[in-house]
Structure formats: C-alpha cells, structure tokens
XYZ file of C-alpha atoms in Angstrom:
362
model
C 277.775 207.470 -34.550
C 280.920 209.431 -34.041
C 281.363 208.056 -30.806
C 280.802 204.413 -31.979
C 283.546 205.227 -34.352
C 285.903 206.374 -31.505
C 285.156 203.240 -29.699
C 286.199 201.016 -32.740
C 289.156 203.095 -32.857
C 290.275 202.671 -29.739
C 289.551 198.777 -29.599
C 291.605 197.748 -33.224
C 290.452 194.085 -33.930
C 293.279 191.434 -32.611
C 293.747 189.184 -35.713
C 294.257 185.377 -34.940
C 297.236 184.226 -35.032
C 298.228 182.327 -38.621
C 301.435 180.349 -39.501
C 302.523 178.374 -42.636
C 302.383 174.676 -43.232
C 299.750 172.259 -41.645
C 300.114 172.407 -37.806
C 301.290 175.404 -35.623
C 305.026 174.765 -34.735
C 305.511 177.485 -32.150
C 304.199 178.095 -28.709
C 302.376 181.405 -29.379
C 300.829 179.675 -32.830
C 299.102 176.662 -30.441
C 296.462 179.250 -29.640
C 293.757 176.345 -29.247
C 296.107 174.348 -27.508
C 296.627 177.437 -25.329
C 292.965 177.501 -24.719
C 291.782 174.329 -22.897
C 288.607 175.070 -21.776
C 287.506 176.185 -25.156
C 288.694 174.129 -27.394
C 288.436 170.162 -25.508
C 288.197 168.448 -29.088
C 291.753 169.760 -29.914
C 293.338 169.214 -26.350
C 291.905 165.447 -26.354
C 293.437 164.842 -29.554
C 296.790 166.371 -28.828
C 296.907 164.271 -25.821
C 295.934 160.834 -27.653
C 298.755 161.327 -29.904
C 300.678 161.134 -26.463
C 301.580 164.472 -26.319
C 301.227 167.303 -23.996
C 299.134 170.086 -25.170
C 301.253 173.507 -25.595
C 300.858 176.054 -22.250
C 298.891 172.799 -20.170
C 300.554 170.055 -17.894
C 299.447 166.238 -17.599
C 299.615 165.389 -13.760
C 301.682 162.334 -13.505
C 300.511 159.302 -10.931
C 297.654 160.315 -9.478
C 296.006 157.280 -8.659
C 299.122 156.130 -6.997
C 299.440 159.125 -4.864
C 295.719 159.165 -3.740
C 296.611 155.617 -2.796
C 299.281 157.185 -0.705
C 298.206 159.940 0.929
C 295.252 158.201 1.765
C 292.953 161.895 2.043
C 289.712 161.369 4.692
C 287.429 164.310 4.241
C 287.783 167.078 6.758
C 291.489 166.750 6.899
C 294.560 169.947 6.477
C 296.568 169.123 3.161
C 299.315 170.653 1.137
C 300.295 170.229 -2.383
C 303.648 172.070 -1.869
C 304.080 172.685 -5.649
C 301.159 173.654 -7.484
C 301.770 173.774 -10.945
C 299.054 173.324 -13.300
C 297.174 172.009 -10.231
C 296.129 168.777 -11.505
C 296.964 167.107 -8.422
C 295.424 170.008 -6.562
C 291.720 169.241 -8.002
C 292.095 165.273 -7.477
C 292.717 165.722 -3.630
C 290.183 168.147 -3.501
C 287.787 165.777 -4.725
C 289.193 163.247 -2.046
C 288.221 165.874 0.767
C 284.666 166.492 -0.607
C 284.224 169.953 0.714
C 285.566 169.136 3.695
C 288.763 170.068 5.224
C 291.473 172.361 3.773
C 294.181 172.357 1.049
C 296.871 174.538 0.735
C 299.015 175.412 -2.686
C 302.099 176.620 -2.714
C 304.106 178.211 -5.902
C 307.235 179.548 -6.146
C 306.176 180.928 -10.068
C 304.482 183.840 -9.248
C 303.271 183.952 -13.457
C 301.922 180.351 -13.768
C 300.421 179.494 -9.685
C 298.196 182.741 -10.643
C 296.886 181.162 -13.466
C 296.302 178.012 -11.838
C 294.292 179.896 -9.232
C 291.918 181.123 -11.588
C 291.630 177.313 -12.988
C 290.874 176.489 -9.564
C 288.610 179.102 -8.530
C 286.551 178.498 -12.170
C 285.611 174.689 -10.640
C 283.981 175.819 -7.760
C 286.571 175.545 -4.956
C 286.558 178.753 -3.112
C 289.028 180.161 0.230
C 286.805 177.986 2.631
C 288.782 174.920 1.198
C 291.683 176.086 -1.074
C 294.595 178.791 -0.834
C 297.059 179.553 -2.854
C 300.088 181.027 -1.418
C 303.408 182.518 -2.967
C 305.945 180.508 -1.659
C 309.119 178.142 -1.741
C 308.103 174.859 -0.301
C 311.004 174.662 2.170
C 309.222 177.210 4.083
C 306.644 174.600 5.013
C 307.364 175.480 8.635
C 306.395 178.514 8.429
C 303.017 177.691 7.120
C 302.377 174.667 9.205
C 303.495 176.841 12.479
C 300.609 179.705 10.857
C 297.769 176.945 10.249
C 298.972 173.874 11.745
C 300.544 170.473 11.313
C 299.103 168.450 7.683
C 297.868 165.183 7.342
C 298.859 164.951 4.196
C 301.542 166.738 1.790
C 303.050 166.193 -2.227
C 305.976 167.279 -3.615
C 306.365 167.241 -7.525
C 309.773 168.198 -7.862
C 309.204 168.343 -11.730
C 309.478 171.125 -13.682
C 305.806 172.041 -15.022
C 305.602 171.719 -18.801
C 303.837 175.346 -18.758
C 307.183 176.429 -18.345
C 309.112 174.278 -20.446
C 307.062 174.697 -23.738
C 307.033 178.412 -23.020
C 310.411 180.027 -24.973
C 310.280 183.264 -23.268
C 310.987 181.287 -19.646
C 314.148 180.088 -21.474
C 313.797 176.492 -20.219
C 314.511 174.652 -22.898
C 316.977 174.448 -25.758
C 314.486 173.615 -28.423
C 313.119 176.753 -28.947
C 314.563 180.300 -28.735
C 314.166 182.759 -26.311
C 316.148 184.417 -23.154
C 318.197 182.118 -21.166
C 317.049 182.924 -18.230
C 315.460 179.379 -16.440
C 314.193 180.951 -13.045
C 311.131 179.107 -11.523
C 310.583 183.084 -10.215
C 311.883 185.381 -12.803
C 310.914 188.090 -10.430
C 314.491 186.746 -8.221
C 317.814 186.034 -8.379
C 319.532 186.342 -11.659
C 319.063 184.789 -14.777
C 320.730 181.493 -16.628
C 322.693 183.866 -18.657
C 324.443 185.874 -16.399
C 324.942 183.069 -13.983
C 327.259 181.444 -16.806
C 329.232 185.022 -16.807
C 329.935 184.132 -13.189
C 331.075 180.932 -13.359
C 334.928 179.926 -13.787
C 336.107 176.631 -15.834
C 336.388 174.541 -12.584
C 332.936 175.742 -11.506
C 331.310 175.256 -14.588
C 332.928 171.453 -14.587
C 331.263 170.842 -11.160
C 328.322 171.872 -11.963
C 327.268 170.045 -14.770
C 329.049 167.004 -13.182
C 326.915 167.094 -9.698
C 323.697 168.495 -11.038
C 322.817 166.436 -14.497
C 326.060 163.592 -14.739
C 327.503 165.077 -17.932
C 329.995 162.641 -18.974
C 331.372 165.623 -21.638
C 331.509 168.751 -19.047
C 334.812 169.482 -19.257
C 334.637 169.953 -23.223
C 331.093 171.953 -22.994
C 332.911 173.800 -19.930
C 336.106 175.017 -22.409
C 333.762 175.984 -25.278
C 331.267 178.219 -23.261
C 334.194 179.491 -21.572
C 335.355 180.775 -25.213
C 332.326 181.638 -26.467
C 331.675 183.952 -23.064
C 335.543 185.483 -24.182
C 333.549 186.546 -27.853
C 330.214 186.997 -26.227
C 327.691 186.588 -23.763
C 325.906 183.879 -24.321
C 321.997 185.656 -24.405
C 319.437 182.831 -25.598
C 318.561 179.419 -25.209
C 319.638 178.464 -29.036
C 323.055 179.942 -28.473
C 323.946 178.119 -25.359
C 322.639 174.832 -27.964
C 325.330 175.935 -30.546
C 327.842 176.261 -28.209
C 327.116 172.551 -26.826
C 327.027 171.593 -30.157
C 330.651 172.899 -31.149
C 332.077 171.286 -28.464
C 330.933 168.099 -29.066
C 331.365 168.086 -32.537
C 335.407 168.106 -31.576
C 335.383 164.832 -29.120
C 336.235 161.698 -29.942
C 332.545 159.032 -29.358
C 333.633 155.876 -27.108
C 332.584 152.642 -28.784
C 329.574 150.897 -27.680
C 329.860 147.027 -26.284
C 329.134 146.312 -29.634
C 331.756 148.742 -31.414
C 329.079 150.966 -32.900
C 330.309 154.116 -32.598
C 326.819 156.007 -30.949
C 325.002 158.967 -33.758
C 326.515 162.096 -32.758
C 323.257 163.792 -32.595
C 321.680 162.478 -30.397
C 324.712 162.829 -28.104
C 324.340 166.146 -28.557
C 320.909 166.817 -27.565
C 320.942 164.271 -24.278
C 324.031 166.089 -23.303
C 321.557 169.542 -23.997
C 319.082 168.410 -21.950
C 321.763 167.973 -19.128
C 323.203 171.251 -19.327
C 320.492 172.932 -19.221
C 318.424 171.085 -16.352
C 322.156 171.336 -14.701
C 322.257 175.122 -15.215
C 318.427 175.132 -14.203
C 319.282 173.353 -10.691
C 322.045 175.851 -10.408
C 320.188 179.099 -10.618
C 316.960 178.109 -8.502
C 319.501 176.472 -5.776
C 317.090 173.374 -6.573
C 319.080 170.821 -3.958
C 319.689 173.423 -1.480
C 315.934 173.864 -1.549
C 314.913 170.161 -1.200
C 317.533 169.661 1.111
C 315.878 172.050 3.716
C 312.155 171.306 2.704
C 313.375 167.108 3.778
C 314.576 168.229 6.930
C 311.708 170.361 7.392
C 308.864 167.950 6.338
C 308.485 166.007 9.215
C 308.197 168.158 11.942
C 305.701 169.685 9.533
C 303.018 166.612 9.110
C 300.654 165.876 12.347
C 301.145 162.087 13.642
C 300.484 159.772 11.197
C 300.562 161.973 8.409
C 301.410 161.273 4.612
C 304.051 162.395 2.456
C 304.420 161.658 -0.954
C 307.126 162.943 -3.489
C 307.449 162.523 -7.213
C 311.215 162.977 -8.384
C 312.427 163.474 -11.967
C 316.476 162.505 -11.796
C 318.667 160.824 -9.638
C 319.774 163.675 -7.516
C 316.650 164.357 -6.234
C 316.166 160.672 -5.328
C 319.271 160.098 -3.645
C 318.238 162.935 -1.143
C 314.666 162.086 -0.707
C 315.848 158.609 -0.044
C 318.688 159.507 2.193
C 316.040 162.057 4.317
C 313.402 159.182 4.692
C 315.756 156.827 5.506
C 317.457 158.558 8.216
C 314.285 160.211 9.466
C 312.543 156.348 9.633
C 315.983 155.051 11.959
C 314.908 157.581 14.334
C 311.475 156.916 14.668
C 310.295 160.329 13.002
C 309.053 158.069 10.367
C 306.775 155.113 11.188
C 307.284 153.631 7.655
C 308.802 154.757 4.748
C 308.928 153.334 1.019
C 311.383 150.576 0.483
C 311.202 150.624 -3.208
C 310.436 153.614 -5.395
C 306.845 153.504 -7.329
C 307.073 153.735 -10.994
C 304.022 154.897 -13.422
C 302.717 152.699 -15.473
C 303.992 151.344 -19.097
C 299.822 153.097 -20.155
C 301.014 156.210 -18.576
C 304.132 156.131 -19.776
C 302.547 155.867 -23.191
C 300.259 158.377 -22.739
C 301.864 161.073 -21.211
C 306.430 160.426 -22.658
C 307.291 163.387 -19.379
C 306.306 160.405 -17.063
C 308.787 158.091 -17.981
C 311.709 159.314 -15.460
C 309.017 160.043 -12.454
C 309.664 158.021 -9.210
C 307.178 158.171 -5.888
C 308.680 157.829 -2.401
C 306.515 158.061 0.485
C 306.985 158.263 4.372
C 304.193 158.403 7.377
C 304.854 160.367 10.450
C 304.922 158.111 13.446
C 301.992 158.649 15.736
C-alpha cells in the first residue's frame, strides 16, 4: 500500500487543460485539435468550417501534383519538404510498396513528429526515410542514393509552425520572436532586427514581402530598438502599428480613403514573412536548391513546386526557364497551376499557392 502511495506521488494527475468562454482561443487550449487521431469528429468539423485545425496542416493540391509527378510504382522519390507529410502519404500510396521516398526537413521539432505519423500508417525504412536536412543539399543525397524520378517542393511555411506562438511566426499571438524553420541554428528574429541598420531594414522588407510603408516601419523599429529590444511577436505588432498610425492613406480610384486596420495587419503579415525570409536565408536557399534540381532528377524525371509569394515564383520561373533553353529541361510549365475556387474554400492558406513543374530531358 505504501508503495502504491509513492507511486501516486510520484505520478501527480495532469489536469486538462480549461479556458473561459465557449471555444478554446489559444494554441495550447485546442488540446483536441492538437490530437488528430483521437479526436476525428472535432478535426472534421474544424476543417468544414474551412479552417485549419490548431498544431495540423491541410496539404494543398494534391491531385494536381500526382497529376504531375506522374509516380509509377517501384520508382526513387523525394518530397524535399516534409512538413506535416500530407503529400508524403499520397505519393506513397502512388508507389504501392514499391520503390522509395525520401523526406527531407529542415525543422528538426515538427519532421520528427511527422515521422512518427508516418511510421503509425504502416510505411516502414524499406520505403520511407526521413532525413534532417535543407533541401538545397539535394545533391548530396541524390549523389548518396541516386538520381529521382520524381521530387516536390512546398516552399510554404507549415501551419504547425505558424499556429504555434512559441516558434514566433506569427504576429497574432504572443510569444518569442524568433521565426527559425531550425531554432536549433542561426539566430533568432529578434536579434537579427538588433543587427540591422535603417537602410538594411528598408531593403529588406522592400525585396522580401513588397512593403509599400518600409521606410516608416523601418524608422519606428529603429526607435523602439533605441528604448528596447524588441523580444516578442506582439511587440514587433505594436511597433508596426505606431508607425502606421502616423502616415498619411493614399486614396483609392474611387477616393475612399482604405480602413487603417487592415493596412496595418497586411503590412504585419509582410514584415514578418519579410523578416522570416531574412533569418532562414529563404531565397539564398531556393536559389541553390533550382540550380541544383536538375542535375539531381534521372532523365525524364518530374519536378513539381508549390510557391506562396511572388519572390519565390519569379525564381522558380526564371530557373525553369533558363534550364528548358538549354535543353536540361524537356518541358517546363508555361502557365502556373492554381487550386481550385473548392479548395480555396476549404482550406483559406491555399489561396496564394501556385504549381510550376519541369521534366528532365531524357
């Protein structure tokens, strides 16, 4: 008996998680929603709403990218940015136990969740890996296992880590502004702002997100970095905020002057994806993976790649395009594939996604 009573001792009962009001409003509240495989009734009904369930992702276009890649069974595949992995499982159905996938992850917290996902359906090492890795060092694992008939890039950020606050990827909620894809390297959001100068900070938000009101976010976190570091998401928010509370709106065609706050959060959401780019050297990255990807796929092998903004496009068109004059590329998309107005409906992350594709010439 006393021992029984040690044992409840050292095992104190974990009480659920409550909050006030009607619905959870914070991540760590959405325990169902964090719980997928237990609790389907909730997750279906999150997602008919049109909403993406808290800690999960919706993969975006898959029928059009099993269209694309066009997987045989018995081929060498690689989803070069695992994620949730909901790509992952459709092409492994498209193999049927036959062939090999590869997964690569650069978030060393979320791919090893993902694993276990994957691992729970059945697919063992015979016909999936997961390996720790930036997907411009596709060379390196085509020269270990060879050339791939097929390959996808999602260049989107995984809504895992955008609903999470403590990745610090958002400005909705609070948490550390940190925004690494691997917050085991390279330094966070926060003290990348301490290192950037006026002109710098300009530039940045200018090339990476189009901010038409950089310069005036640029002077006030340049001020507010004077007072104080700027620590958390919801600080960096109030800082855009101030500044754009002080400029003067341009006049629509129709001289409506446009609501202030939504000005402010669409310029939020640019900062911080700007600031995100910034710190994971996100265009650096593609830029090598591009050059890379060819000599990477075996003749007449598939690429496909979904992009979220229009600097990712512009260099995923620019590589296909000059890849295809030299007769790398046997064909290459003309016109970028959009998701559906269902899916689009279904799933609001979808609406920006474009598909490219290019085949390796034989």
């Amino acid at each position: 008996m006393e021992r029984h009573d040690e044992q409840q001792q050292e095992k104190p009962h974990k009480r659920r998680i409550h909050y006030s009001g009607r619905y959870p409003r914070h991540f760590a509240e959405k325990y169902k929603e964090l719980n997928p495989e237990k609790y389907g009734e909730e997750i279906a009904h999150v997602r008919a709403k049109g909403n993406t369930p808290a800690g999960t992702h919706i993969p975006i276009m898959v029928k059009e990218i099993l269209e694309v890649l066009a997987i045989k069974p018995g081929e060498r595949g690689f989803d070069a940015t695992l994620g949730y992995g909901g790509h992952t499982l459709a092409m492994l159905e498209k193999l049927e136990g036959k062939g090999h996938l590869y997964g690569g992850d650069v978030d060393p917290i979320e791919s090893a969740k993902t694993e276990a996902r994957i691992r729970a359906k059945g697919f063992g090492p015979d016909i999936w890996e997961r390996r720790q890795m930036n997907f411009c060092e596709i060379d390196k694992l085509a020269e270990e296992v060879g050339p791939f008939d097929f390959v996808l890039a999602d260049l989107g950020v995984s809504s895992m880590q955008i609903d999470n606050p403590e990745r610090g990827f958002t400005y909705k909620s609070d948490g550390p502004l940190d925004l690494r894809l691997n917050p085991q390297a390279g330094i966070s959001a926060a003290d990348r702002l301490r290192q950037l100068d006026y002109e710098e900070l300009v530039g940045m938000m200018q090339e990476n997100a189009d901010e038409p009101y950089a310069e005036a976010i640029a002077r006030q976190i340049i001020r507010a970095e004077k007072h104080r570091p700027i620590r958390m998401t919801r600080e960096l928010y109030a800082v855009i905020e101030a500044a754009l509370e002080k400029v003067r709106l341009p006049r629509d065609a129709a001289g409506k002057v446009p609501d202030r706050r939504d000005i402010i959060r669409k310029s939020s959401a640019r900062v911080f994806q700007a600031l995100r780019i910034d710190v994971n050297h996100e265009y650096e990255v593609l830029y090598e993976f591009m050059e890379k990807l060819p000599y990477a796929l075996a003749p007449g092998g598939r690429a496909a790649i979904l992009t979220f903004h229009s600097g990712e496009d512009r260099i995923v068109k620019k590589a296909f395009k000059a890849f295809h004059q030299q007769g790398i590329y046997q064909d290459i998309a003309r016109e970028v594939i959009r998701p559906s107005r269902e899916e689009c409906y279904e799933n609001s992350r979808a609406h920006s996604t474009k598909l490219r594709w290019a085949i390796r010439a034989d």
